[in-house]
């Protein structure tokens, strides 16, 4: 469905992504793994159209990405990204205005599930509440590609399972879901496919089960071995 | 674009409220000076300050429009704008329109209050002598003017002011876009933007200076005077369009948040 071929993203003095090629198919959950600065967020931002590749191509169903493709791609950045005046309701209205696949009722239900008040201002939220809000608004879209950048950041250990369950129960087989996280053990149990990124390059990727069998270890242990 | 305009307007409303707040405070001072002290000197000071704020508000709206675009490229809230499936040109168009609406709203309030203030001064102080002198002067000038001339000149002034305003804003967008493209995630983008902004506007001014223009002669009609300004206006229009398209292309192809 989505194909990245020989993607390169160079900044003035650094190369964030170096000749990276991956392919995403619907119905799968992808774990994008790597330490800080490995290029995970840059890759997601390029797919979402927020960052432009220095070279290489990204295609969605055979078409090169353009601004219209953004209608089919839901991206949750790791940072808070709402306008300072916005309440949860304002954010829902914004998404409703711009994304035809946004389900406002589902958003309200998710806010309630996450114990968030619709009239609460986003800028006044704690990091945990902000993380929940970002997940709620992103999962309320019925996009072809869902990308969650560090969705468990700021979420306490008790709430993590709830977030993971919310993610699982709000995706479907038409979607390809990409999740990046340092908390690999939390992802181990839910991912179908793992992509290990180091210094902007994909150094190992494959079906999670096949990787476990071929490498003879868990994804967590592979992560430790690669990045230790 | 209208949806984007709605959110741009909501973001920019703060700038409108700041300008109107300052203006309201000075207006109160003007009323106290006029009705409270009945001192012509105090009223004159308040009136001068009101005029200064009116002029400053033009610069403020213009700069705020450019700063708002810069903030979208610099701050994370820009993600919200640029992750929407809206073309870069529509996003820029919404920003320009929002700046214009903010400007019009401020001008409408300032002009309305200026008329009101003038009538107050006329009621409280004896300024009829000055007014009659002005009327005589206008009457003398009016003998050589036709309604057609005046109408053309007013339309031309409004149109050329609008083009100049938009040229400055779009050159601001272009400077910010070039700076974001060249420096990407490095520091110093603000400084480079300002530098480029000054350089581009200076180049436009230099070109305008060397452009051929008709010599102004006595007895020239207002329509002829407008024709005299036409080359400069066309240049500014060209720069506006080029800066708008250039910024849109860089947003589409080059700028990374």
XYZ file of C-alpha atoms in Angstrom:
485
model
C 0.000 0.000 0.000
C 2.679 2.523 1.048
C 6.144 2.185 -0.356
C 9.268 4.153 0.630
C 12.145 3.642 -1.771
C 15.716 4.747 -1.106
C 14.607 7.569 1.149
C 17.265 10.017 2.193
C 16.824 13.021 4.462
C 19.852 15.217 4.853
C 20.094 18.317 6.966
C 22.998 20.737 6.640
C 25.424 18.753 8.733
C 23.606 15.501 9.478
C 21.857 12.703 7.657
C 18.703 11.717 9.519
C 17.561 9.021 7.074
C 20.015 7.257 4.763
C 18.765 5.142 1.876
C 15.812 3.633 3.695
C 13.293 1.427 1.892
C 10.208 -0.071 3.522
C 6.773 -1.179 2.438
C 3.612 -1.056 4.531
C 0.596 -3.282 3.950
C -2.873 -2.902 5.366
C -3.983 -5.079 8.265
C -0.598 -5.051 9.979
C 0.884 -3.340 12.998
C 4.457 -2.222 12.425
C 6.902 -1.456 15.211
C 9.407 1.189 14.220
C 12.285 0.587 16.577
C 15.440 2.489 17.330
C 16.986 4.836 19.863
C 16.647 8.619 19.860
C 18.057 10.174 16.716
C 17.867 6.972 14.691
C 15.493 8.552 12.158
C 12.104 7.134 13.213
C 10.340 10.474 13.636
C 11.917 11.900 10.481
C 10.647 8.904 8.510
C 7.129 9.358 9.908
C 7.207 13.076 9.187
C 8.253 12.418 5.593
C 5.390 9.949 5.145
C 2.936 12.448 6.643
C 4.230 15.190 4.319
C 5.566 17.412 7.086
C 9.152 16.821 6.070
C 10.452 16.554 2.513
C 12.900 13.823 1.481
C 16.253 14.953 0.059
C 15.946 12.047 -2.388
C 13.973 8.852 -2.846
C 10.248 8.368 -3.335
C 7.183 7.654 -1.247
C 4.127 6.239 -2.998
C 0.675 5.452 -1.658
C -1.174 2.894 -3.778
C 1.239 3.614 -6.626
C 0.760 7.391 -6.520
C 3.505 9.755 -5.421
C 2.551 11.526 -2.220
C 1.016 14.972 -2.541
C -1.119 17.135 -0.288
C -4.224 15.079 -1.124
C -2.521 11.953 0.253
C -2.664 13.540 3.697
C -6.379 12.697 3.714
C -5.392 9.039 3.980
C -2.551 9.362 6.463
C -3.047 9.982 10.175
C 0.085 11.013 12.030
C 0.433 11.523 15.743
C 3.627 13.496 16.479
C 5.464 12.913 19.712
C 5.094 16.591 20.696
C 1.995 18.587 21.642
C 0.952 20.270 18.401
C -2.345 22.019 19.023
C -3.014 25.765 18.870
C -2.761 27.342 22.309
C -6.421 28.398 22.430
C -7.759 24.936 21.630
C -9.925 22.824 23.895
C -10.565 19.131 23.194
C -13.759 20.166 21.408
C -11.925 22.709 19.246
C -9.458 19.996 18.252
C -12.336 17.688 17.295
C -13.907 20.490 15.243
C -10.605 21.107 13.462
C -10.213 17.445 12.535
C -13.861 17.284 11.462
C -13.327 20.283 9.200
C -10.272 18.886 7.458
C -10.486 15.091 7.551
C -13.478 13.412 5.934
C -12.591 10.168 7.735
C -12.800 11.762 11.193
C -15.508 10.290 13.429
C -16.544 12.984 15.927
C -18.728 10.658 18.002
C -15.923 8.144 18.280
C -13.612 10.982 19.363
C -16.027 12.034 22.104
C -16.335 8.418 23.248
C -12.545 8.041 23.318
C -12.177 11.271 25.312
C -14.638 9.921 27.845
C -12.841 6.561 27.919
C -9.576 8.396 28.609
C -11.192 10.555 31.344
C -10.647 13.779 29.411
C -13.061 16.711 29.593
C -14.193 18.018 26.179
C -14.002 21.612 27.405
C -10.520 21.296 28.842
C -7.778 23.326 27.173
C -4.986 21.274 25.630
C -2.236 23.617 26.856
C -3.312 23.095 30.466
C -2.980 19.308 30.278
C -0.330 17.176 31.920
C 1.953 15.163 29.626
C -0.087 12.021 30.316
C -3.365 13.720 29.458
C -1.814 15.222 26.332
C -0.621 11.780 25.218
C -4.158 10.409 25.661
C -5.679 13.349 23.782
C -3.312 12.869 20.836
C -4.132 9.161 20.687
C -7.873 9.844 20.895
C -7.867 12.354 18.051
C -5.597 10.265 15.814
C -7.491 7.020 16.322
C -10.778 8.772 15.586
C -9.688 8.923 11.972
C -10.389 6.010 9.671
C -7.183 6.568 7.682
C -5.338 4.013 5.565
C -2.071 4.694 7.375
C -1.989 5.417 11.099
C 1.375 6.485 12.524
C 1.847 6.901 16.255
C 5.170 8.397 17.285
C 6.008 7.350 20.845
C 2.374 6.940 21.932
C 3.376 5.688 25.371
C 5.555 8.698 26.222
C 4.297 10.353 29.383
C 1.863 7.526 30.119
C 2.328 5.843 33.494
C 2.842 2.111 33.716
C -0.743 1.458 34.869
C -2.306 3.332 31.958
C -0.039 1.823 29.284
C -2.064 -1.375 28.955
C -5.221 0.683 28.611
C -3.627 2.737 25.833
C -2.375 -0.371 24.061
C -5.859 -1.888 24.279
C -7.414 1.350 23.001
C -5.063 1.276 20.008
C -5.818 -2.379 19.253
C -9.571 -1.969 19.551
C -9.698 1.119 17.333
C -7.882 -0.142 14.267
C -9.111 -2.375 11.498
C -7.821 -4.590 8.693
C -7.914 -1.767 6.131
C -5.280 0.148 8.042
C -1.537 -0.126 8.299
C -0.485 0.993 11.763
C 3.043 2.163 12.507
C 4.056 2.585 16.134
C 7.415 3.881 17.270
C 8.476 3.417 20.847
C 11.436 2.976 23.117
C 9.261 0.734 25.258
C 9.815 -2.306 23.098
C 8.479 -4.801 25.640
C 5.093 -3.043 25.501
C 4.995 -3.450 21.727
C 6.352 -6.990 21.601
C 2.973 -8.559 22.254
C 1.018 -6.607 19.654
C 3.214 -6.064 16.602
C 3.075 -8.077 13.391
C 6.185 -6.632 11.823
C 9.330 -5.059 13.253
C 11.594 -2.512 11.587
C 14.894 -1.779 13.306
C 16.435 1.552 12.371
C 19.973 2.600 13.179
C 21.602 5.845 12.026
C 18.867 6.355 9.461
C 19.167 2.905 7.913
C 16.920 -0.109 8.192
C 19.257 -2.751 9.537
C 16.733 -5.493 10.212
C 13.086 -5.949 9.365
C 10.574 -8.710 9.005
C 7.465 -10.423 10.335
C 7.774 -10.445 14.124
C 7.163 -14.184 14.391
C 9.649 -15.018 11.639
C 12.271 -12.779 13.213
C 11.824 -14.461 16.586
C 12.251 -17.867 14.942
C 15.180 -16.952 12.716
C 17.050 -14.973 15.392
C 16.052 -17.302 18.222
C 15.169 -14.436 20.540
C 12.456 -11.974 21.390
C 12.111 -8.558 19.753
C 13.177 -7.005 23.078
C 16.402 -9.022 23.091
C 17.060 -8.234 19.433
C 16.636 -4.546 20.313
C 19.105 -4.850 23.192
C 21.618 -6.665 21.004
C 21.395 -4.211 18.129
C 21.495 -0.988 20.094
C 23.463 -1.895 23.220
C -9.423 27.730 1.939
C -12.361 29.203 3.879
C -12.004 26.555 6.578
C -8.334 27.359 6.932
C -9.217 31.050 6.973
C -11.541 30.415 9.922
C -8.665 29.003 11.998
C -6.197 31.641 10.837
C -8.651 34.315 11.876
C -9.148 32.648 15.249
C -5.377 32.598 15.770
C -4.968 36.222 14.643
C -7.783 37.601 16.746
C -5.289 38.218 19.539
C -3.409 40.736 17.390
C -6.659 42.511 16.606
C -7.585 42.657 20.292
C -4.147 44.006 21.272
C -4.334 46.864 18.754
C -7.948 47.646 19.580
C -7.167 47.476 23.314
C -4.377 50.052 22.978
C -6.610 52.189 20.787
C -9.522 51.929 23.258
C -7.271 53.039 26.134
C -6.116 56.083 24.141
C -9.681 56.811 23.108
C -10.694 56.940 26.781
C -7.766 59.287 27.431
C -8.972 61.431 24.509
C -12.507 61.611 25.916
C -11.243 62.483 29.415
C -8.898 65.130 27.960
C -11.683 66.640 25.859
C -14.702 66.482 28.172
C -12.925 66.309 31.538
C -10.195 68.940 31.290
C -11.619 70.772 28.261
C -7.973 71.545 27.479
C -7.195 71.903 23.807
C -3.552 70.981 24.501
C -4.482 67.669 26.184
C -6.904 66.858 23.383
C -4.210 67.601 20.820
C -1.783 65.248 22.614
C -4.421 62.483 22.799
C -5.310 63.039 19.133
C -1.649 62.843 18.113
C -1.196 59.615 20.074
C -4.308 58.176 18.420
C -2.871 59.011 15.005
C 0.472 57.441 15.931
C -1.241 54.243 17.074
C -3.285 54.232 13.863
C -0.059 54.331 11.841
C 1.632 51.779 14.102
C -1.331 49.401 13.738
C -0.644 49.166 9.972
C 2.920 48.010 10.655
C 1.709 45.735 13.452
C -0.857 43.920 11.286
C 1.685 43.549 8.513
C 4.404 42.174 10.781
C 1.968 39.949 12.660
C 0.940 38.346 9.360
C 4.570 37.468 8.610
C 5.350 36.397 12.186
C 2.299 34.114 12.178
C 3.653 32.274 9.104
C 7.116 32.070 10.668
C 5.566 30.634 13.857
C 3.792 27.923 11.858
C 7.118 26.815 10.392
C 8.939 27.081 13.706
C 6.453 25.803 16.275
C 4.905 22.360 16.591
C 1.431 23.853 16.081
C 2.486 24.116 12.433
C 2.014 20.347 12.249
C -1.706 20.884 12.674
C -1.769 23.301 9.742
C 0.453 21.356 7.369
C -0.862 17.844 8.099
C -4.262 18.899 6.752
C -4.939 17.836 3.146
C -4.921 21.432 1.917
C -2.575 22.755 -0.763
C 0.242 25.069 0.279
C -1.204 27.823 -1.908
C -4.544 27.635 -0.127
C -2.807 27.745 3.256
C -0.834 30.831 2.200
C -3.959 32.340 0.631
C -5.868 31.871 3.879
C -3.057 33.576 5.784
C -3.056 36.537 3.386
C -6.820 36.870 3.538
C -6.819 36.641 7.312
C -4.201 39.404 7.527
C -6.265 41.538 5.166
C -9.471 41.011 7.160
C -7.652 41.885 10.380
C -6.303 45.022 8.706
C -9.728 46.038 7.363
C -11.352 45.494 10.764
C -8.755 47.725 12.429
C -8.993 50.404 9.740
C -12.809 50.387 9.985
C -12.699 50.925 13.746
C -9.999 53.601 13.526
C -11.709 55.541 10.727
C -15.084 55.305 12.511
C -13.598 56.600 15.751
C -11.681 59.319 13.907
C -14.955 60.738 12.528
C -16.529 60.531 15.961
C -13.528 62.220 17.611
C -13.590 64.970 14.996
C -17.243 65.717 15.703
C -16.496 65.801 19.437
C -13.652 68.289 18.933
C -15.926 70.385 16.732
C -18.604 70.443 19.458
C -16.290 71.182 22.374
C -13.775 73.570 20.824
C -14.239 76.401 18.382
C -12.489 75.008 15.320
C -14.887 76.303 12.687
C -12.297 78.855 11.564
C -9.849 76.070 10.685
C -12.581 74.044 8.985
C -13.719 76.950 6.834
C -10.085 77.606 5.833
C -9.755 73.945 4.821
C -12.989 74.088 2.868
C -11.814 77.187 1.028
C -8.551 75.476 0.182
C -10.375 72.375 -1.075
C -12.781 74.611 -2.980
C -9.869 76.313 -4.707
C -8.355 72.959 -5.633
C -11.743 71.595 -6.543
C -12.174 74.062 -9.355
C -9.656 72.072 -11.403
C -10.906 68.634 -10.336
C -13.662 66.491 -11.740
C -15.560 63.852 -9.746
C -14.195 61.316 -12.235
C -10.574 62.355 -11.443
C -11.095 62.141 -7.710
C -12.852 58.760 -7.942
C -10.110 57.279 -10.097
C -7.430 58.615 -7.774
C -9.146 57.206 -4.639
C -9.620 53.786 -6.260
C -6.033 53.847 -7.441
C -4.697 54.811 -4.005
C -6.711 52.028 -2.313
C -5.603 49.494 -4.929
C -1.939 50.508 -4.832
C -1.917 50.537 -1.000
C -3.359 47.031 -1.059
C -0.708 45.847 -3.524
C 2.075 47.450 -1.474
C 0.706 45.838 1.677
C 0.458 42.418 0.047
C 3.867 42.765 -1.566
C 5.440 43.420 1.828
C 3.639 40.443 3.402
C 4.434 38.026 0.550
C 8.079 39.157 0.477
C 8.038 38.388 4.212
C 6.659 34.903 3.438
C 9.299 34.405 0.764
C 12.116 35.465 3.111
C 10.876 33.116 5.843
C 10.482 30.283 3.282
C 13.981 30.746 1.813
C 15.468 30.909 5.294
C 13.622 27.711 6.373
C 14.761 25.968 3.179
C 18.407 26.974 3.502
C 18.950 26.571 7.223
C 16.417 23.773 7.874
C 16.871 22.759 11.530
C 19.730 25.159 12.240
C 19.614 28.319 14.327
C 19.701 31.810 12.829
C 16.615 31.434 10.630
C 15.019 34.557 12.126
C 18.071 36.676 11.416
C 18.391 35.374 7.856
C 14.665 35.989 7.248
C 14.954 39.631 8.338
C 18.099 40.097 6.248
C 16.471 38.610 3.133
C 13.323 40.655 3.731
C 15.322 43.901 3.804
C 17.446 42.919 0.790
C 14.470 41.921 -1.388
C 12.511 45.086 -0.526
C 15.628 47.208 -1.147
C 16.099 45.589 -4.568
C 12.457 46.325 -5.427
C 12.903 49.957 -4.353
C 16.060 50.311 -6.455
C 14.300 48.862 -9.511
C 11.354 51.202 -8.906
C 13.764 54.158 -8.735
C 15.230 53.343 -12.148
C 11.889 52.654 -13.789
C 10.814 55.085 -16.505
C 8.127 57.470 -15.380
C 6.202 60.269 -16.965
C 7.183 63.750 -15.906
C 4.617 65.420 -13.652
C 3.519 68.679 -15.196
C 1.126 71.380 -14.107
C -2.452 70.749 -15.124
C -2.029 66.989 -15.213
C -5.259 65.185 -14.427
C -5.475 62.672 -11.574
C -5.913 59.909 -14.143
C -2.616 60.918 -15.743
C -0.955 60.939 -12.329
C -2.214 57.379 -11.832
C -0.653 56.359 -15.135
C 2.593 57.810 -13.847
C 2.547 55.339 -10.925
C 1.458 52.386 -13.064
C 4.945 50.893 -13.797
C 5.776 50.774 -10.073
C 2.402 49.252 -9.316
C 2.887 46.567 -11.974
C 6.324 45.784 -10.573
C 4.886 45.421 -7.050
C 2.095 43.216 -8.393
C 4.658 41.029 -10.157
C 6.798 40.770 -6.993
C 3.681 39.882 -4.947
C 2.670 37.075 -7.315
C 6.235 35.786 -7.682
C 6.810 35.799 -3.896
C 3.485 34.012 -3.313
C 4.213 31.311 -5.905
C 7.825 30.949 -4.730
C 6.735 30.490 -1.108
C 4.065 27.953 -2.122
C 6.544 25.899 -4.172
C 9.100 25.879 -1.347
C 6.402 24.786 1.111
C 5.428 21.967 -1.225
C 8.870 20.763 -2.213
C 11.506 21.910 0.234
C 10.418 23.038 3.666
C 10.587 20.441 6.411
C 8.990 21.038 9.787
